[in-house]
Short mmCIF file of N, CA, C and O in Angstrom, two decimals:
data_model
loop_
_atom_site.label_atom_id
_atom_site.label_comp_id
_atom_site.label_asym_id
_atom_site.label_seq_id
_atom_site.Cartn_x
_atom_site.Cartn_y
_atom_site.Cartn_z
N UNK A 1 52.52 -60.70 -87.73
CA UNK A 1 51.50 -61.53 -87.06
C UNK A 1 52.00 -62.69 -86.49
O UNK A 1 53.11 -62.80 -86.50
N UNK A 2 51.28 -63.43 -86.05
CA UNK A 2 51.45 -64.76 -85.55
C UNK A 2 52.27 -65.67 -86.29
O UNK A 2 53.14 -66.27 -85.75
N UNK A 3 51.79 -65.90 -87.52
CA UNK A 3 52.60 -67.02 -88.36
C UNK A 3 53.66 -66.44 -88.55
O UNK A 3 54.84 -67.40 -88.44
N UNK A 4 54.36 -65.29 -88.76
CA UNK A 4 55.60 -64.73 -89.24
C UNK A 4 56.36 -64.83 -87.85
O UNK A 4 57.63 -65.15 -87.79
N UNK A 5 55.85 -64.62 -86.56
CA UNK A 5 56.46 -64.77 -85.37
C UNK A 5 56.92 -66.23 -85.13
O UNK A 5 57.96 -66.50 -84.56
N UNK A 6 55.83 -67.00 -85.30
CA UNK A 6 56.02 -68.53 -85.09
C UNK A 6 57.16 -68.95 -85.87
O UNK A 6 57.93 -69.66 -85.65
N UNK A 7 57.17 -68.67 -87.11
CA UNK A 7 58.02 -69.11 -88.11
C UNK A 7 59.46 -68.71 -87.66
O UNK A 7 60.53 -69.31 -87.92
N UNK A 8 59.57 -67.42 -87.42
CA UNK A 8 60.81 -66.77 -86.84
C UNK A 8 61.41 -67.59 -85.64
O UNK A 8 62.67 -67.64 -85.56
N UNK A 9 60.58 -68.16 -85.07
CA UNK A 9 61.08 -68.81 -83.91
C UNK A 9 61.32 -70.27 -84.32
O UNK A 9 61.79 -71.08 -83.41
N UNK A 10 61.40 -70.60 -85.48
CA UNK A 10 61.54 -72.00 -85.87
C UNK A 10 60.17 -72.96 -86.05
O UNK A 10 60.51 -74.04 -86.14
N UNK A 11 59.02 -72.34 -85.75
CA UNK A 11 57.96 -73.36 -85.53
C UNK A 11 57.34 -73.62 -86.99
O UNK A 11 57.58 -72.70 -87.70
N UNK A 12 56.94 -74.60 -87.41
CA UNK A 12 56.30 -74.82 -88.53
C UNK A 12 54.77 -74.65 -88.33
O UNK A 12 54.20 -75.63 -87.72
N UNK A 13 54.28 -73.89 -89.00
CA UNK A 13 52.90 -73.59 -88.66
C UNK A 13 52.13 -73.41 -90.20
O UNK A 13 50.77 -73.34 -90.10
N UNK A 14 52.67 -73.77 -91.21
CA UNK A 14 51.79 -73.68 -92.47
C UNK A 14 52.82 -74.95 -93.26
O UNK A 14 53.73 -75.38 -92.89
N UNK A 15 51.84 -75.71 -94.34
CA UNK A 15 52.52 -76.60 -94.92
C UNK A 15 53.76 -76.24 -95.86
O UNK A 15 54.41 -77.17 -96.16
N UNK A 16 53.75 -74.82 -96.15
CA UNK A 16 54.97 -74.70 -96.94
C UNK A 16 56.32 -74.55 -96.15
O UNK A 16 57.33 -74.74 -96.80
N UNK A 17 56.16 -74.76 -94.97
CA UNK A 17 57.52 -75.01 -94.09
C UNK A 17 58.04 -76.43 -93.81
O UNK A 17 58.94 -76.80 -93.33
N UNK A 18 56.88 -77.33 -94.27
CA UNK A 18 57.37 -78.80 -94.01
C UNK A 18 58.63 -79.17 -94.92
O UNK A 18 58.86 -78.54 -96.06
N UNK A 19 59.11 -80.01 -94.53
CA UNK A 19 60.61 -80.63 -94.94
C UNK A 19 60.27 -81.43 -96.25
O UNK A 19 61.06 -82.25 -96.64
N UNK A 20 58.90 -81.58 -96.75
CA UNK A 20 58.55 -82.61 -97.64
C UNK A 20 57.60 -81.83 -98.44
O UNK A 20 56.85 -80.95 -98.23
N UNK A 21 57.90 -81.89 -99.87
CA UNK A 21 56.62 -81.11 -100.72
C UNK A 21 55.83 -82.26 -101.52
O UNK A 21 55.94 -83.55 -101.30
N UNK A 22 54.79 -81.39 -102.27
CA UNK A 22 54.01 -82.57 -102.98
C UNK A 22 54.48 -83.42 -103.92
O UNK A 22 54.01 -84.45 -103.88
N UNK A 23 55.54 -83.09 -104.36
CA UNK A 23 56.31 -83.59 -105.56
C UNK A 23 56.72 -85.04 -104.85
O UNK A 23 56.47 -86.30 -105.27
N UNK A 24 57.31 -84.96 -103.58
CA UNK A 24 58.02 -86.22 -102.88
C UNK A 24 56.95 -86.87 -102.34
O UNK A 24 56.82 -88.18 -102.20
N UNK A 25 55.67 -86.34 -101.98
CA UNK A 25 54.63 -87.04 -101.59
C UNK A 25 53.87 -87.99 -102.62
O UNK A 25 53.64 -89.30 -102.38
N UNK A 26 53.74 -87.45 -103.82
CA UNK A 26 53.53 -88.06 -105.15
C UNK A 26 54.26 -89.50 -105.24
O UNK A 26 53.79 -90.51 -105.53
N UNK A 27 55.59 -89.10 -105.11
CA UNK A 27 56.57 -90.09 -105.26
C UNK A 27 56.46 -91.35 -104.34
O UNK A 27 56.75 -92.58 -104.50
N UNK A 28 55.89 -90.87 -103.13
CA UNK A 28 55.84 -92.00 -102.03
C UNK A 28 54.28 -92.75 -102.10
O UNK A 28 54.16 -93.51 -101.51
N UNK A 29 53.60 -92.41 -103.23
CA UNK A 29 52.26 -92.85 -103.56
C UNK A 29 50.97 -91.99 -102.94
O UNK A 29 49.91 -92.78 -103.08
N UNK A 30 51.29 -90.97 -102.63
CA UNK A 30 50.03 -89.96 -102.00
C UNK A 30 49.44 -89.55 -103.46
O UNK A 30 49.86 -89.08 -104.32
N UNK A 31 48.21 -89.79 -103.67
CA UNK A 31 47.44 -89.25 -104.75
C UNK A 31 47.38 -87.83 -104.79
O UNK A 31 47.21 -86.99 -103.72
N UNK A 32 47.54 -87.56 -106.23
CA UNK A 32 47.47 -85.95 -106.26
C UNK A 32 46.15 -85.36 -106.05
O UNK A 32 45.11 -85.70 -105.75
N UNK A 33 46.06 -84.02 -105.91
CA UNK A 33 44.93 -83.27 -105.56
C UNK A 33 44.65 -83.25 -104.09
O UNK A 33 45.27 -83.12 -103.46
N UNK A 34 43.04 -83.63 -103.76
CA UNK A 34 42.81 -83.62 -102.43
C UNK A 34 43.58 -84.64 -101.47
O UNK A 34 44.08 -84.21 -100.18
N UNK A 35 44.04 -85.79 -102.05
CA UNK A 35 44.90 -86.62 -101.15
C UNK A 35 45.96 -86.04 -100.86
O UNK A 35 46.51 -86.30 -99.77
N UNK A 36 46.84 -84.96 -101.47
CA UNK A 36 48.06 -84.49 -101.07
C UNK A 36 47.65 -83.44 -100.16
O UNK A 36 48.44 -83.38 -99.24
N UNK A 37 46.75 -82.74 -100.23
CA UNK A 37 46.26 -81.68 -99.28
C UNK A 37 46.08 -82.18 -97.96
O UNK A 37 46.56 -81.87 -97.08
N UNK A 38 45.48 -83.29 -97.80
CA UNK A 38 44.99 -84.14 -96.58
C UNK A 38 46.29 -84.61 -96.11
O UNK A 38 46.53 -84.30 -94.98
N UNK A 39 47.16 -85.23 -96.72
CA UNK A 39 48.28 -85.49 -96.17
C UNK A 39 49.21 -84.40 -95.48
O UNK A 39 49.86 -84.66 -94.57
N UNK A 40 49.55 -83.30 -96.48
CA UNK A 40 50.20 -82.25 -95.93
C UNK A 40 49.44 -81.88 -94.63
O UNK A 40 50.20 -81.44 -93.63
N UNK A 41 48.09 -81.64 -94.61
CA UNK A 41 47.64 -81.20 -93.43
C UNK A 41 47.93 -82.19 -92.36
O UNK A 41 48.25 -81.78 -90.87
N UNK A 42 47.83 -83.43 -92.58
CA UNK A 42 48.14 -84.66 -91.39
C UNK A 42 49.61 -84.19 -90.88
O UNK A 42 50.02 -84.26 -89.70
N UNK A 43 50.63 -84.07 -92.05
CA UNK A 43 52.07 -83.98 -91.60
C UNK A 43 52.04 -82.76 -90.67
O UNK A 43 52.99 -82.61 -89.97
N UNK A 44 51.60 -81.64 -91.15
CA UNK A 44 51.56 -80.49 -90.38
C UNK A 44 51.06 -80.66 -88.89
O UNK A 44 51.76 -80.13 -88.14
N UNK A 45 50.09 -81.44 -88.90
CA UNK A 45 49.63 -81.72 -87.35
C UNK A 45 50.85 -82.32 -86.62
O UNK A 45 50.93 -82.24 -85.42
N UNK A 46 51.27 -83.43 -87.15
CA UNK A 46 52.43 -84.43 -86.84
C UNK A 46 53.47 -83.30 -86.08
O UNK A 46 54.11 -83.63 -84.98
N UNK A 47 53.92 -82.41 -87.43
CA UNK A 47 54.98 -81.50 -87.01
C UNK A 47 54.64 -80.59 -85.63
O UNK A 47 55.42 -80.14 -85.01
N UNK A 48 53.51 -80.01 -85.79
CA UNK A 48 53.12 -79.36 -84.98
C UNK A 48 53.16 -79.91 -83.32
O UNK A 48 53.68 -79.31 -82.41
N UNK A 49 52.87 -81.29 -83.21
CA UNK A 49 52.96 -82.08 -82.11
C UNK A 49 54.22 -82.28 -81.63
O UNK A 49 54.63 -82.58 -80.42
N UNK A 50 55.07 -82.55 -82.65
CA UNK A 50 56.44 -82.96 -82.32
C UNK A 50 57.31 -82.38 -83.49
O UNK A 50 57.84 -82.78 -84.36
N UNK A 51 57.75 -80.94 -83.26
CA UNK A 51 58.61 -80.26 -84.32
C UNK A 51 59.91 -81.12 -84.73
O UNK A 51 60.33 -80.83 -85.75
N UNK A 52 60.28 -81.84 -83.91
CA UNK A 52 61.59 -82.56 -84.56
C UNK A 52 61.32 -83.45 -85.57
O UNK A 52 62.31 -84.15 -86.35
N UNK A 53 59.96 -83.73 -86.00
CA UNK A 53 59.60 -84.62 -86.99
C UNK A 53 59.93 -83.90 -88.34
O UNK A 53 59.36 -84.61 -89.31
N UNK A 54 60.05 -82.63 -88.41
CA UNK A 54 60.22 -81.87 -89.52
C UNK A 54 61.64 -82.11 -90.23
O UNK A 54 62.40 -81.07 -90.45
N UNK A 55 61.61 -83.29 -90.63
CA UNK A 55 62.77 -83.65 -91.19
C UNK A 55 62.37 -84.57 -92.57
O UNK A 55 61.24 -85.22 -92.48
N UNK A 56 63.12 -84.56 -93.74
CA UNK A 56 62.67 -85.28 -94.86
C UNK A 56 62.52 -86.62 -94.48
O UNK A 56 61.45 -87.58 -94.88
N UNK A 57 63.23 -87.48 -93.90
CA UNK A 57 63.36 -88.75 -93.53
C UNK A 57 62.20 -89.00 -92.51
O UNK A 57 61.48 -90.04 -92.90
N UNK A 58 62.00 -88.33 -91.56
CA UNK A 58 60.78 -88.34 -90.55
C UNK A 58 59.51 -88.31 -91.31
O UNK A 58 58.58 -89.09 -91.03
N UNK A 59 59.27 -87.41 -92.09
CA UNK A 59 58.16 -86.99 -92.75
C UNK A 59 57.81 -88.11 -93.95
O UNK A 59 56.72 -88.61 -94.16
N UNK A 60 58.70 -88.73 -94.19
CA UNK A 60 58.79 -89.71 -95.48
C UNK A 60 57.93 -91.04 -94.81
O UNK A 60 57.06 -91.72 -94.99
N UNK A 61 58.60 -91.20 -93.24
CA UNK A 61 58.36 -92.50 -92.52
C UNK A 61 56.79 -92.15 -92.35
O UNK A 61 55.80 -93.14 -92.34
N UNK A 62 56.36 -91.03 -91.64
CA UNK A 62 55.15 -90.67 -91.21
C UNK A 62 54.05 -90.91 -92.32
O UNK A 62 53.02 -91.32 -92.27
N UNK A 63 54.56 -90.34 -93.56
CA UNK A 63 53.58 -90.52 -94.77
C UNK A 63 53.37 -91.93 -95.00
O UNK A 63 52.14 -92.47 -95.22
N UNK A 64 54.52 -92.90 -95.28
CA UNK A 64 53.97 -94.20 -95.23
C UNK A 64 53.23 -95.03 -94.14
O UNK A 64 52.13 -95.62 -94.42
N UNK A 65 53.34 -94.39 -92.87
CA UNK A 65 52.43 -94.98 -91.90
C UNK A 65 51.08 -94.24 -92.04
O UNK A 65 50.10 -95.21 -92.14
N UNK A 66 51.00 -93.31 -92.56
CA UNK A 66 49.43 -92.59 -92.82
C UNK A 66 48.79 -93.24 -94.07
O UNK A 66 47.61 -93.55 -93.93
N UNK A 67 49.59 -93.73 -95.02
CA UNK A 67 49.17 -94.34 -96.16
C UNK A 67 48.63 -95.62 -95.82
O UNK A 67 47.59 -96.17 -96.12
N UNK A 68 49.38 -96.57 -95.03
CA UNK A 68 49.14 -97.63 -94.50
C UNK A 68 47.69 -97.74 -93.67
O UNK A 68 46.88 -98.59 -94.01
N UNK A 69 47.53 -96.61 -92.87
CA UNK A 69 46.28 -96.49 -92.22
C UNK A 69 45.00 -96.39 -93.05
O UNK A 69 44.02 -96.95 -92.88
N UNK A 70 45.27 -95.52 -94.01
CA UNK A 70 44.30 -95.28 -94.90
C UNK A 70 43.75 -96.48 -95.86
O UNK A 70 42.55 -96.73 -95.99
N UNK A 71 44.72 -97.27 -96.09
CA UNK A 71 44.49 -98.73 -97.09
C UNK A 71 43.95 -99.53 -96.30
O UNK A 71 43.60 -100.45 -96.80
N UNK A 72 44.02 -99.52 -94.84
CA UNK A 72 43.33 -100.37 -93.85
C UNK A 72 42.06 -100.13 -93.59
O UNK A 72 41.64 -100.96 -92.52
N UNK A 73 41.71 -99.06 -93.52
CA UNK A 73 40.46 -98.54 -92.95
C UNK A 73 39.25 -98.88 -93.91
O UNK A 73 39.19 -99.14 -94.84
#
């Protein structure tokens, strides 16, 4: 299907292919449970828009930015 073809092409189309996992998000301060799910979805959106962002370092930076935005709203 589409997902397998996209993954074979190197595209990240599900949160499982992100270069960061829930344990690392928790270590960065993302709340467990729904907070982790929301952050993973946001990071997937980021990577969909800019595939080069799918590295641990880039995703950690984006996580910190998203957490700062959440804390200032």
